[in-house]
XYZ file of C-alpha atoms in Angstrom:
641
model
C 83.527 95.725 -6.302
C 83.318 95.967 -2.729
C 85.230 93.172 -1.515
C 82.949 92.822 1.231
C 80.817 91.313 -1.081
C 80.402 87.565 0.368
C 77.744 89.315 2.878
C 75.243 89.707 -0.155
C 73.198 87.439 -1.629
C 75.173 86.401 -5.077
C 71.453 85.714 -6.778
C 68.174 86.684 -6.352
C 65.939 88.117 -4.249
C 64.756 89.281 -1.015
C 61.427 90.848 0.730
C 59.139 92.479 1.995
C 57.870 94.853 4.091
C 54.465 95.738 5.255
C 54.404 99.152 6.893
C 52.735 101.090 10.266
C 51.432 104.226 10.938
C 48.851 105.789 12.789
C 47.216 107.256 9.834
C 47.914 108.245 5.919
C 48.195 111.717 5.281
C 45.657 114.134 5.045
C 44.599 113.502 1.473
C 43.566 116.911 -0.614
C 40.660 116.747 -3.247
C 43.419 117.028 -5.824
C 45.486 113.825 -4.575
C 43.175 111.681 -6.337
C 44.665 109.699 -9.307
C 43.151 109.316 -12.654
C 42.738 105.410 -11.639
C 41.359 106.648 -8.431
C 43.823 106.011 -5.936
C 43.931 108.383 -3.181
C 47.672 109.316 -3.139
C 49.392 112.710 -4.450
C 50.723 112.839 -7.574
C 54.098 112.039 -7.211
C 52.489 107.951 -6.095
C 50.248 107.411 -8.564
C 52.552 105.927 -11.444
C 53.499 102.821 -8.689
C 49.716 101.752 -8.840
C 50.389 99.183 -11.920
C 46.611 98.242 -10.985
C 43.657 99.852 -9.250
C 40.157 98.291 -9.433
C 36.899 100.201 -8.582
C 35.992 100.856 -5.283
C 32.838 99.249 -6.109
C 33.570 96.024 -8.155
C 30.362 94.344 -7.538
C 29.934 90.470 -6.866
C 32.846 88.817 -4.685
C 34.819 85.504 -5.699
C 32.490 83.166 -3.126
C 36.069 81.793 -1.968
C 36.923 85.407 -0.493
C 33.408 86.180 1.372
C 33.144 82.474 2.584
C 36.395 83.171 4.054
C 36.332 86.983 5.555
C 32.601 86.610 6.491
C 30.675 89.029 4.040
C 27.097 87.117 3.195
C 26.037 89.879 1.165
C 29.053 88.840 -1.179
C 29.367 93.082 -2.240
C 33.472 93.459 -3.191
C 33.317 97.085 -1.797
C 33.911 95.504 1.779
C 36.487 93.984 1.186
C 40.225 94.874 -0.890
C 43.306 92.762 -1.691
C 46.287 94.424 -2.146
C 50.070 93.936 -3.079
C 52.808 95.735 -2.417
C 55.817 94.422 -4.579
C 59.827 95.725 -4.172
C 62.052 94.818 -7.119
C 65.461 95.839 -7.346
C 67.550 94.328 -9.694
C 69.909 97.255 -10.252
C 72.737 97.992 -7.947
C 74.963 100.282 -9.421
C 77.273 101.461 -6.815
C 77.888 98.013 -5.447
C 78.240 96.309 -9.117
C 76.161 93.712 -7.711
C 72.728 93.728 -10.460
C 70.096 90.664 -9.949
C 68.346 90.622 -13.363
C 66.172 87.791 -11.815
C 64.600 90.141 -9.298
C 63.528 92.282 -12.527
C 61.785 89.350 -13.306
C 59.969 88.516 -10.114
C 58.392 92.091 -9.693
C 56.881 91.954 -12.843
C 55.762 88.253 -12.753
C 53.983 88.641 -9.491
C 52.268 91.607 -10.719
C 50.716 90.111 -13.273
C 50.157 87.006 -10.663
C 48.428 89.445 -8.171
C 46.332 91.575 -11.150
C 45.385 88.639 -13.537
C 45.977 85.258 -11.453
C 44.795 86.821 -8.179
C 42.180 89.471 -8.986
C 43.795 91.810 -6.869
C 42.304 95.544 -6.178
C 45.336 97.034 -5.882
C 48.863 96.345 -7.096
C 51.871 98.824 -6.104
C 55.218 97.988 -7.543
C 58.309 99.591 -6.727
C 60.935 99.306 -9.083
C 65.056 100.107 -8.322
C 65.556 103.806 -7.827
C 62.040 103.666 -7.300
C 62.408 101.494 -4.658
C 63.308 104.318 -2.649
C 63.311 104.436 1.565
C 60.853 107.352 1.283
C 58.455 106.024 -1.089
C 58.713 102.822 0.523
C 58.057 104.384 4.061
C 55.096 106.161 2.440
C 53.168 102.954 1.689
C 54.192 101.394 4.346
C 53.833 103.810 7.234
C 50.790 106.061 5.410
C 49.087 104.554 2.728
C 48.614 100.556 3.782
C 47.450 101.326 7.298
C 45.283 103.626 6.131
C 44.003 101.835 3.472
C 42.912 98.908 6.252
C 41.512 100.876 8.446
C 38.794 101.886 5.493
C 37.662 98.057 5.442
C 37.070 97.531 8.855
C 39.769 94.850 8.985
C 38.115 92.588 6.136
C 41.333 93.803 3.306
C 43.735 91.216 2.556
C 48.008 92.173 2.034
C 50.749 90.527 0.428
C 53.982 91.889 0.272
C 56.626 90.854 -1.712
C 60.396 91.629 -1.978
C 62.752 90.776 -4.332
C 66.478 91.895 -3.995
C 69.785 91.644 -1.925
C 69.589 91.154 1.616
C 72.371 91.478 4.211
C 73.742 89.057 6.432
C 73.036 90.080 10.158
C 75.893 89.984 12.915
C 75.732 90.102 17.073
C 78.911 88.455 17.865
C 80.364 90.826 20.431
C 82.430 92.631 17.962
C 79.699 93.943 15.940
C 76.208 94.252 16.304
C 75.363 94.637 12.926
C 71.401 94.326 11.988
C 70.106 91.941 8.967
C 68.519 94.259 6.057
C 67.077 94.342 3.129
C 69.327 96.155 0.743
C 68.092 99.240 -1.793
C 69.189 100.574 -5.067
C 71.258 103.101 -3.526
C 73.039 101.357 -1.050
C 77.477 102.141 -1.043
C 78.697 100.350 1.202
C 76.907 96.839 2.659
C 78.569 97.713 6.345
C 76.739 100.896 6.443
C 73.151 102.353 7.157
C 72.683 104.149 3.235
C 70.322 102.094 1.310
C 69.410 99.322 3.919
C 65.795 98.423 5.962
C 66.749 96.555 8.312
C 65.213 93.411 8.590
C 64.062 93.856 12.714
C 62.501 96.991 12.019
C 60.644 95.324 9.731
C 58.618 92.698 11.682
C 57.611 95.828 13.906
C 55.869 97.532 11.129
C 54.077 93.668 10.068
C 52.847 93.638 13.690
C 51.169 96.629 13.530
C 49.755 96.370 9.989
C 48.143 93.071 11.197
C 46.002 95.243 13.657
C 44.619 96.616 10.258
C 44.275 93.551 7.820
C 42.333 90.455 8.276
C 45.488 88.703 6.608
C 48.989 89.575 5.617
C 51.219 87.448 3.774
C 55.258 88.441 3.627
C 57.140 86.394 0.678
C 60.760 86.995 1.680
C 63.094 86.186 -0.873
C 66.508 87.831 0.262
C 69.822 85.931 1.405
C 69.341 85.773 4.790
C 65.739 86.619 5.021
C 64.341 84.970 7.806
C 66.489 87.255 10.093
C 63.254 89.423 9.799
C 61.343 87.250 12.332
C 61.082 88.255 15.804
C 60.066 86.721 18.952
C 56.244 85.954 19.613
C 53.851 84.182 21.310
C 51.213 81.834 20.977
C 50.277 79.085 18.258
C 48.425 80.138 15.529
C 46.915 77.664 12.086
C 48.318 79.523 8.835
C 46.035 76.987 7.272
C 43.222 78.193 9.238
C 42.496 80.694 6.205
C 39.267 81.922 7.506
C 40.690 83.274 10.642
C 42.904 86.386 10.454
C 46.619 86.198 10.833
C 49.866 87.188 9.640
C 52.441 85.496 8.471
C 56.060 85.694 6.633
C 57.604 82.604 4.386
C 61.476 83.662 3.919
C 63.170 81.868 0.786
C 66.111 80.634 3.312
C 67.540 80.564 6.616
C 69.446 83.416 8.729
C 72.600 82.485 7.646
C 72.462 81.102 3.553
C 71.805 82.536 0.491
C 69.120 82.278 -2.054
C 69.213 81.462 -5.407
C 68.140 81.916 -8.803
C 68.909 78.974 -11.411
C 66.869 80.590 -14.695
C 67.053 84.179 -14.739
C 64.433 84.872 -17.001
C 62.134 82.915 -14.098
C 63.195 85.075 -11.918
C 64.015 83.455 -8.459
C 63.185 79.826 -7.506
C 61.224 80.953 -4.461
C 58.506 83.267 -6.380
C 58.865 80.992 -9.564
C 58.210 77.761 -7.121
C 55.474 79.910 -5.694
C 53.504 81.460 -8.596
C 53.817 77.483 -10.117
C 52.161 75.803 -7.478
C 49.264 78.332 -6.857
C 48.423 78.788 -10.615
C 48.794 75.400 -11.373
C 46.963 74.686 -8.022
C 49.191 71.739 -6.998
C 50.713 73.475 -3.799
C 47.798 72.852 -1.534
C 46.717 68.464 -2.187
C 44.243 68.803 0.514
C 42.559 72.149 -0.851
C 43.769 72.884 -4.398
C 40.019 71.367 -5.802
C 37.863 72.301 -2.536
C 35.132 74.109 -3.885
C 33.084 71.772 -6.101
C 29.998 72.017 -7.686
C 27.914 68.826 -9.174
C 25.286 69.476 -11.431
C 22.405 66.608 -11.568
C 25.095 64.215 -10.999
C 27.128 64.652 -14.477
C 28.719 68.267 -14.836
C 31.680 68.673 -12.076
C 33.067 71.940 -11.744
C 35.969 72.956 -9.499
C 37.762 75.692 -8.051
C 40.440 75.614 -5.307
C 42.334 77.951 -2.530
C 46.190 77.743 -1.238
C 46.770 77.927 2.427
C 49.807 79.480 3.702
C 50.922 76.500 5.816
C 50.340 74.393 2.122
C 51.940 76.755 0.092
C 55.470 76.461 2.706
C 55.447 72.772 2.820
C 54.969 72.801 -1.218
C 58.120 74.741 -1.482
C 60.342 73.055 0.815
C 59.252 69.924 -1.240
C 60.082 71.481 -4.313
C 63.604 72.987 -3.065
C 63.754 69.171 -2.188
C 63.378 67.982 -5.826
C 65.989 70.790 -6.808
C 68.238 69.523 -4.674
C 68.273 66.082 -6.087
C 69.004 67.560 -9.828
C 71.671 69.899 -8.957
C 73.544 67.269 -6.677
C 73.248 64.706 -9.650
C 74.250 67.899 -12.470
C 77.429 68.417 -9.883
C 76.434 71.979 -9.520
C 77.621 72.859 -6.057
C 74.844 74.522 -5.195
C 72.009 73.984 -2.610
C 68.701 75.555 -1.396
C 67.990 75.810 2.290
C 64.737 75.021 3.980
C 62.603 78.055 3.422
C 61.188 79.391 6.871
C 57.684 80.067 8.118
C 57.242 82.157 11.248
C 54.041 84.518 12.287
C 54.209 88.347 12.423
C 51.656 89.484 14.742
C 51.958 88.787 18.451
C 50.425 87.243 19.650
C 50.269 85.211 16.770
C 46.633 84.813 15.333
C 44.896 82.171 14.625
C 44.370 81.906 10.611
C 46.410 82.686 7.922
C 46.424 83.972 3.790
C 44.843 82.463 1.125
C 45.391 82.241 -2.952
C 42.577 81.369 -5.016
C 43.495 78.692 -7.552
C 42.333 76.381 -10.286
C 42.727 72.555 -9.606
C 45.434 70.715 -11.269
C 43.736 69.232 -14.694
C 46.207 66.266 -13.741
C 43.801 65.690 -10.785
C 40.654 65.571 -12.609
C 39.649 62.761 -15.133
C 38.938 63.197 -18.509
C 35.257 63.768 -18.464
C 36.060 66.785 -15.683
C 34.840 69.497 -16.588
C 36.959 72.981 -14.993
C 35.247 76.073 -14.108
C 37.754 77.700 -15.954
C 36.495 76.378 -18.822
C 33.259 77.935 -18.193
C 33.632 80.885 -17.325
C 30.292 82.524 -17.775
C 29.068 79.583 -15.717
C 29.064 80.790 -12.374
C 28.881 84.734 -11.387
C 30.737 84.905 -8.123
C 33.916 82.599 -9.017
C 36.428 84.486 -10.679
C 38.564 82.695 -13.338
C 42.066 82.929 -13.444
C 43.641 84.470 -16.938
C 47.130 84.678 -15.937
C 49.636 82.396 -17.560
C 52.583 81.063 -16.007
C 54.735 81.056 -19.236
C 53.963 84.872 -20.325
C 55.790 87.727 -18.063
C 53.409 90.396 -19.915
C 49.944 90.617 -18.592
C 47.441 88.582 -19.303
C 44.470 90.285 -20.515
C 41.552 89.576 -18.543
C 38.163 88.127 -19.262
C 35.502 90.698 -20.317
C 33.299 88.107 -21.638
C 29.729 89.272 -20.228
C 28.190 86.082 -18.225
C 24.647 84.838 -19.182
C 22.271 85.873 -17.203
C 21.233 82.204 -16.260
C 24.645 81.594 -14.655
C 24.494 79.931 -11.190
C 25.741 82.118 -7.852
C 27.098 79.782 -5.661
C 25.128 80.421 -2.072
C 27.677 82.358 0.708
C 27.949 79.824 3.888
C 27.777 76.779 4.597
C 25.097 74.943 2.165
C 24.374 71.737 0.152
C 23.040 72.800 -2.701
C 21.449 75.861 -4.691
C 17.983 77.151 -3.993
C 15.464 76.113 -6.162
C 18.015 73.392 -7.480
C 18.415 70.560 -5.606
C 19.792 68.802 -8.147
C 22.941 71.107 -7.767
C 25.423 70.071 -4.896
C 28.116 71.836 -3.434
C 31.014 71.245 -1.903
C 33.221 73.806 0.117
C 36.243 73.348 2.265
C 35.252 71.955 5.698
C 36.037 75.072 7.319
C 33.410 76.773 5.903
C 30.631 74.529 7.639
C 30.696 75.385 11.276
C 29.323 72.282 12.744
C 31.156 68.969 12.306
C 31.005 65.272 14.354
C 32.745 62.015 13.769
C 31.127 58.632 13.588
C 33.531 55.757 15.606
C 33.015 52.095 15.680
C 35.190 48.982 17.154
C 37.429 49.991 14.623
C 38.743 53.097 16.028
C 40.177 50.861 19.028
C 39.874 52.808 22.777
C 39.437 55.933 23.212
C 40.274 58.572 25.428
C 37.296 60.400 26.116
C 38.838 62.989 28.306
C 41.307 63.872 25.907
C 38.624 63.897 22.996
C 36.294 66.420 25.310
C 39.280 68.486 26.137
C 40.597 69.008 22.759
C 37.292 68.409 20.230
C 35.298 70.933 18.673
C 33.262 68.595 17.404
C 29.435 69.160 18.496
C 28.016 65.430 17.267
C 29.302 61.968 17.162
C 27.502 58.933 15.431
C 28.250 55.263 16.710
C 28.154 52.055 14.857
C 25.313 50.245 16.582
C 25.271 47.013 14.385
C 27.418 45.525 11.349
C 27.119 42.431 9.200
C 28.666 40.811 11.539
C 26.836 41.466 14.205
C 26.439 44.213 17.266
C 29.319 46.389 17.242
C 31.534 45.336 20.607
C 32.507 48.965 21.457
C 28.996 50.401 21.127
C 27.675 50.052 24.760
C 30.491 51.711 25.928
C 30.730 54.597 23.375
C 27.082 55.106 23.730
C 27.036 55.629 27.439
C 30.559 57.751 27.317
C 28.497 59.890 24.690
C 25.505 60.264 27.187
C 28.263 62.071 30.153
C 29.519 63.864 27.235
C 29.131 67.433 25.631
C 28.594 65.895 22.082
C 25.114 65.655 20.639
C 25.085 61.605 19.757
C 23.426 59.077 17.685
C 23.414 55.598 16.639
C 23.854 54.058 12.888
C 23.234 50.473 11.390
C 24.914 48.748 8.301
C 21.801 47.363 6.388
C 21.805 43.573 6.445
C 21.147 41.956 3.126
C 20.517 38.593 4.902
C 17.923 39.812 7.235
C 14.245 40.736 6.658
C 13.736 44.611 7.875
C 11.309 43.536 10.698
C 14.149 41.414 11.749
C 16.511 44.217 11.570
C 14.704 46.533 13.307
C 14.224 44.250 16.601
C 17.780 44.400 16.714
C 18.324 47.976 16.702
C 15.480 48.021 19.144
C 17.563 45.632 21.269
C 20.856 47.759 20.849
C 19.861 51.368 20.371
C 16.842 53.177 22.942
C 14.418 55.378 21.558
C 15.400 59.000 23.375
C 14.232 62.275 21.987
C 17.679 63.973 21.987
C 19.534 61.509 19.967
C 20.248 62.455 16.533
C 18.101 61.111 13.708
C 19.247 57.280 12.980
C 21.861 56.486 10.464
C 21.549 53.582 7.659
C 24.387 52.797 6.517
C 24.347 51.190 2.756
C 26.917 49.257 1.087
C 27.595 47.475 -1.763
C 28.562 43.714 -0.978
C 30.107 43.224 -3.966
C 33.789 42.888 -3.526
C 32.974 43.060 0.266
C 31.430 40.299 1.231
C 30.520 36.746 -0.146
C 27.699 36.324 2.378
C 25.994 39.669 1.912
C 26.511 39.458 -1.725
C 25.021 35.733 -2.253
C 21.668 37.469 -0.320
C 21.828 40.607 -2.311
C 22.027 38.527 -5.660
C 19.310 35.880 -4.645
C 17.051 39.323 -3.811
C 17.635 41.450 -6.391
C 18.078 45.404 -6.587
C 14.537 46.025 -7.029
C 14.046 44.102 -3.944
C 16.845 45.508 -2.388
C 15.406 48.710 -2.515
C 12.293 48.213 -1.186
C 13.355 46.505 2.016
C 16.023 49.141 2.716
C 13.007 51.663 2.179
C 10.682 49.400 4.763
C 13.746 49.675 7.344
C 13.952 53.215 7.391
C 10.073 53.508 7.515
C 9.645 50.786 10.153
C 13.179 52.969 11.957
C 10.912 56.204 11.211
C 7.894 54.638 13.075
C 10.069 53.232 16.200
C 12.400 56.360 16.706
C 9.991 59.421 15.521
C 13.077 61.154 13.663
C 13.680 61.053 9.742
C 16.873 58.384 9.189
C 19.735 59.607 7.582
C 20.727 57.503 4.964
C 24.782 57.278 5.176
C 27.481 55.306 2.611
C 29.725 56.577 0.264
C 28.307 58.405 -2.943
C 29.134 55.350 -5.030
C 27.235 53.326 -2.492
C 24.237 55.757 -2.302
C 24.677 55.964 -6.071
C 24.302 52.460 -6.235
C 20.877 51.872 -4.329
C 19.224 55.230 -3.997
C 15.871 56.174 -6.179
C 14.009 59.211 -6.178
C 11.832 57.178 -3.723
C 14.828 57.923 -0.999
C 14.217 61.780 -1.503
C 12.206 61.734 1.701
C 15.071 60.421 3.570
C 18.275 62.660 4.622
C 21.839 61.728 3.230
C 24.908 61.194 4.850
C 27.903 60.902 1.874
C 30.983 60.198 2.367
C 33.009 61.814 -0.559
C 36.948 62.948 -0.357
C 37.431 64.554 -2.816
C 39.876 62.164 -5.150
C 36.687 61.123 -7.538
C 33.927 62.462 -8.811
C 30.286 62.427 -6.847
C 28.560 60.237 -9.187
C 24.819 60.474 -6.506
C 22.475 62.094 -8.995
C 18.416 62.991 -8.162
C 17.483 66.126 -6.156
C 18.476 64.832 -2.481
C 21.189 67.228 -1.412
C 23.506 66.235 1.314
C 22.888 66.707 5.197
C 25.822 65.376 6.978
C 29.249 65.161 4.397
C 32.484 62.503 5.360
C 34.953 64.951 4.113
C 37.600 62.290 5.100
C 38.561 59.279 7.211
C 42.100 60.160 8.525
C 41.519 62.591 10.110
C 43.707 63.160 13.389
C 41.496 63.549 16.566
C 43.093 63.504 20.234
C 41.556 60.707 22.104
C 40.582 58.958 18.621
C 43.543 58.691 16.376
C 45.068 59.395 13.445
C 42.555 57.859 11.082
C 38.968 58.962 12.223
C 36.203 59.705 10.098
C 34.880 62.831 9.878
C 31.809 65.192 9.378
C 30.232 68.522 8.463
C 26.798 69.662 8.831
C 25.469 71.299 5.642
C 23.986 74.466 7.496
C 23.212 76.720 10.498
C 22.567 76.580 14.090
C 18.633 76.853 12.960
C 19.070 74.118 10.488
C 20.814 71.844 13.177
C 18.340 72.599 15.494
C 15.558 71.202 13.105
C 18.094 68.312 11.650
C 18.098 67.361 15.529
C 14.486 67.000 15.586
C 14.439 64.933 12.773
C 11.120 65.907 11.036
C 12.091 65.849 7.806
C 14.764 66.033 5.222
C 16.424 69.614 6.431
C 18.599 69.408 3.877
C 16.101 69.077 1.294
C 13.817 71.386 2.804
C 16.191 74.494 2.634
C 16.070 74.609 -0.732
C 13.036 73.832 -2.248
């Protein structure tokens, strides 16, 4: 053994790649393989997976994100490149783990994934030339064909070598082959620099590329760049690199037939769709307020702090089981410079932890929807999975590309993306949000609207006269809101909110806010009682028509959806909604009114606000907001009947 040996990672895994090149090579007629890749001959056996070219409807998660509205899959391609070597045999130094990860992320990437294209390299396979191919012919080429709308992950799993510039040597950090003799010398290595030169070009060609680095001393691949891109941004483009460790430690795995922690930790958390809390359920669907369906995505940024709070957990056990062992921080960095400004995705189920019992998943319907594509990879089987070839009725639902409410034709069906799929968003403030910096908020705030609290059960809000006038010198489209009184007669109400809020033809439709006293308020709650809910109703439907009649726009009914749920008819269809709904419990609003304006959440951090503002998304487009300004009628509602 070479006794050099402590410079190698005593475990698992390492790497990546992701290659450059100007071009692939000319490709003949006859350098097409039987699954249709468009390699020569000697290539085709390292395509473990290649879809059609034209695979029809895309996963609404993917198009949503790279911008395709016509949702056609021929656009667009994800691909993997995976290196596994687990056999060393001139420096007696096997990883049977790594074995393990290049098989279990293919079958992540082909059956978890829905991946186009899966290449896996394999040992002797693993081969500088074949891997310079791929990365330096085939994978720029291959972008360039999708007008840079294809996806790349690359993943490496083997030795890496520990990288030295101490004056006496100025040895570079690689990523060790099969054929490697001697870990001091050149045979058998990629160096790890090299490296993040071929990931900056390849992100020219890609709208994302993802690097999983999983060698001892991995993160010595990252280079020097500028700017400050969102990983987490996933509809942006940008590249990115998560290393297993640090420059300096090794990796580890504790299970070899789980292969490494870093890819098992990985493929857990995405598949299980625990690894992003914010996103893992994002895309929901409620149908006539009883059927929930749900599918998620994992953001890059998510997936690295997941990990790190896994390695965390680890850490804990093998301190307690004396083991002597301990996982570094795994490392984030970008590989495009400048850096850009979005980052990879994984498409995911949600956790069935984080949905009640009456929950339905999409996954358990899987001829329920044509454009989400269910997952039929299994986290405890290393052979594939075999996928779903059930035919879908021809009554499923196709979830609308964009932003949107609800379905055409079915109002009674709402959805729910991630935020960053509806362009336009606002914030409503009140006294509560204490004083605000409004040159810091313009400065730094995409927001285009903001809604003020006008009047509460208590009274005028005491901050309103001053947001409202900062909001007039300001670039944000604004409007006014009141808390429905349960004490007060509507006529009363509304002399009030003429006293507080002016009629002007640019301010945004007026906001009701509704809420249930009970558990609230004694006060409100004695009135509400003595009234009743029928008569309840009926003056909260004589505000907003006396509101209609003094401000000439269509109120916007606002509360959460157990509020709205609570008070809301069919009699209220004529009125917009504005529901706040977070996504920890189930939308229980039924009817046919879709949502207009959506509180995704209230702690949300805003310069000039804080760190717990409430926040909003506008269901549609720049048309749509155009009309929703005007307040003629329920936009929302309009759009889809």
């Amino acid at each position: 053994m070479n006794r050099r040996w402590p410079n190698l990672c005593k475990t698992v895994l390492g790497p990546l790649i992701a290659g450059i090149s100007l071009g692939m090579t000319d490709v003949r007629a006859d350098d097409i393989c039987k699954n249709g890749a468009m390699v020569p001959d000697e290539y085709c056996h390292f395509f473990v997976h290649y879809g059609p070219e034209n695979p029809g409807k895309l996963d609404i998660r993917i198009s949503d994100a790279l911008k395709i509205p016509d949702q056609d899959a021929a656009k667009t391609r994800s691909i993997g490149l995976i290196i596994a070597i687990s056999k060393y045999p001139l420096l007696h130094a096997d990883i049977p783990a790594a074995a393990v990860d290049g098989q279990r992320m293919a079958d992540f990437l082909i059956n978890g994934q829905k991946f186009d294209e899966v290449i896996l390299l394999r040992d002797q396979e693993a081969s500088l030339d074949n891997i310079n191919y791929f990365l330096k012919e085939y994978l720029p080429a291959r972008g360039t064909m999708f007008d840079k709308k294809a996806r790349l992950l690359i993943a490496y799993s083997g030795h890496g070598r520990f990288g030295t510039q101490n004056g006496n040597s100025d040895k570079a950090p690689a990523f060790v082959l099969s054929n490697a003799t001697d870990i001091d010398g050149s045979k058998g290595m990629y160096e790890m620099p090299a490296l993040n030169t071929q990931l900056n070009i390849l992100a020219k060609r890609y709208f994302h590329v993802l690097t999983l680095v999983n060698a001892c001393f991995g993160s010595g691949l990252y280079g020097m760049t500028i700017g400050a891109g969102n990983s987490n941004s996933y509809s942006n483009p940008g590249a990115y690199a998560i290393a297993a460790g640090d420059d300096k430690t090794e990796v580890y795995s504790l299970e070899a037939k789980r292969g490494s922690v870093f890819f098992d930790t990985i493929i857990k958390g995405v598949t299980n769709g625990v690894a992003d809390e914010r996103f893992g359920k994002s895309y929901m669907v409620k149908v006539d307020g009883k059927k929930e369906y749900y599918a998620g995505i994992t953001r890059t940024l998510s997936l690295f702090i997941y990990v790190n709070d896994q390695y965390s957990d680890i850490n804990e056990k093998l301190d307690e089981q004396g083991k002597g062992l301990h996982l570094s921080d795994a490392w984030i960095g970008a590989t495009e410079m400048p850096a850009g400004p979005g980052g990879f995705f994984f498409i995911n189920e949600p956790a069935a932890s984080r949905l009640d019992n009456k929950t339905q998943l999409a996954a358990g319907k899987a001829g329920e929807f044509t454009n989400i594509d269910v997952a039929s990879f299994s986290i405890d089987k290393s052979a594939p999975v075999p996928a779903d070839n059930q035919e879908k009725d021809n009554k499923s639902i196709e979830i609308p590309y964009g932003p949107v409410s609800a379905i055409p034709n079915r109002p009674d069906i709402r959805i729910f993306k991630t935020p960053e799929i509806y362009p336009i968003h606002g914030h409503d403030i009140s006294s509560n949000d204490g004083e605000i910096d409004w040159r810091l908020f313009q400065e730094k705030s995409s927001a285009r609207f903001v809604y003020a609290r006008v009047v509460g059960w208590r009274g005028p809000d005491s901050s309103f006269k001053s947001h409202w006038k900062q909001l007039a010198d300001s670039k944000f489209d604004r409007g006014g809101y009141f808390k429905f009184d349960f004490c007060r007669t509507p006529e009363a109400q509304l002399e009030t909110a003429k006293s507080l809020l002016p009629a002007e033809p640019k301010m945004l439709p007026p906001g009701i806010l509704l809420v249930n006293p009970e558990g609230e308020d004694t006060i409100q709650l004695n009135c509400f009682k003595k009234s009743g809910m029928a008569n309840a109703r009926n003056d909260i439907l004589r505000f907003a028509d006396l509101i209609y009649q003094n401000y000439h726009k269509t109120p916007i009914f606002y509360g959460n959806h157990n509020n709205l749920s609570h008070f809301m008819d069919s009699r209220f269809e004529q009125y917009m909604v504005w529901m706040g709904y977070w996504g920890q419990a189930g939308v229980k609003l039924e009817g046919r009114n879709p949502w207009t304006l959506w509180q995704y959440s209230g702690n949300e951090t805003v310069p000039g606000i804080g760190h717990s503002t409430e926040s909003e998304v506008f269901f549609g487009t720049e048309e749509q907001y155009v009309q929703f300004k005007a307040g003629e009628n329920n936009v929302a509602l309009a759009a889809v009947n």
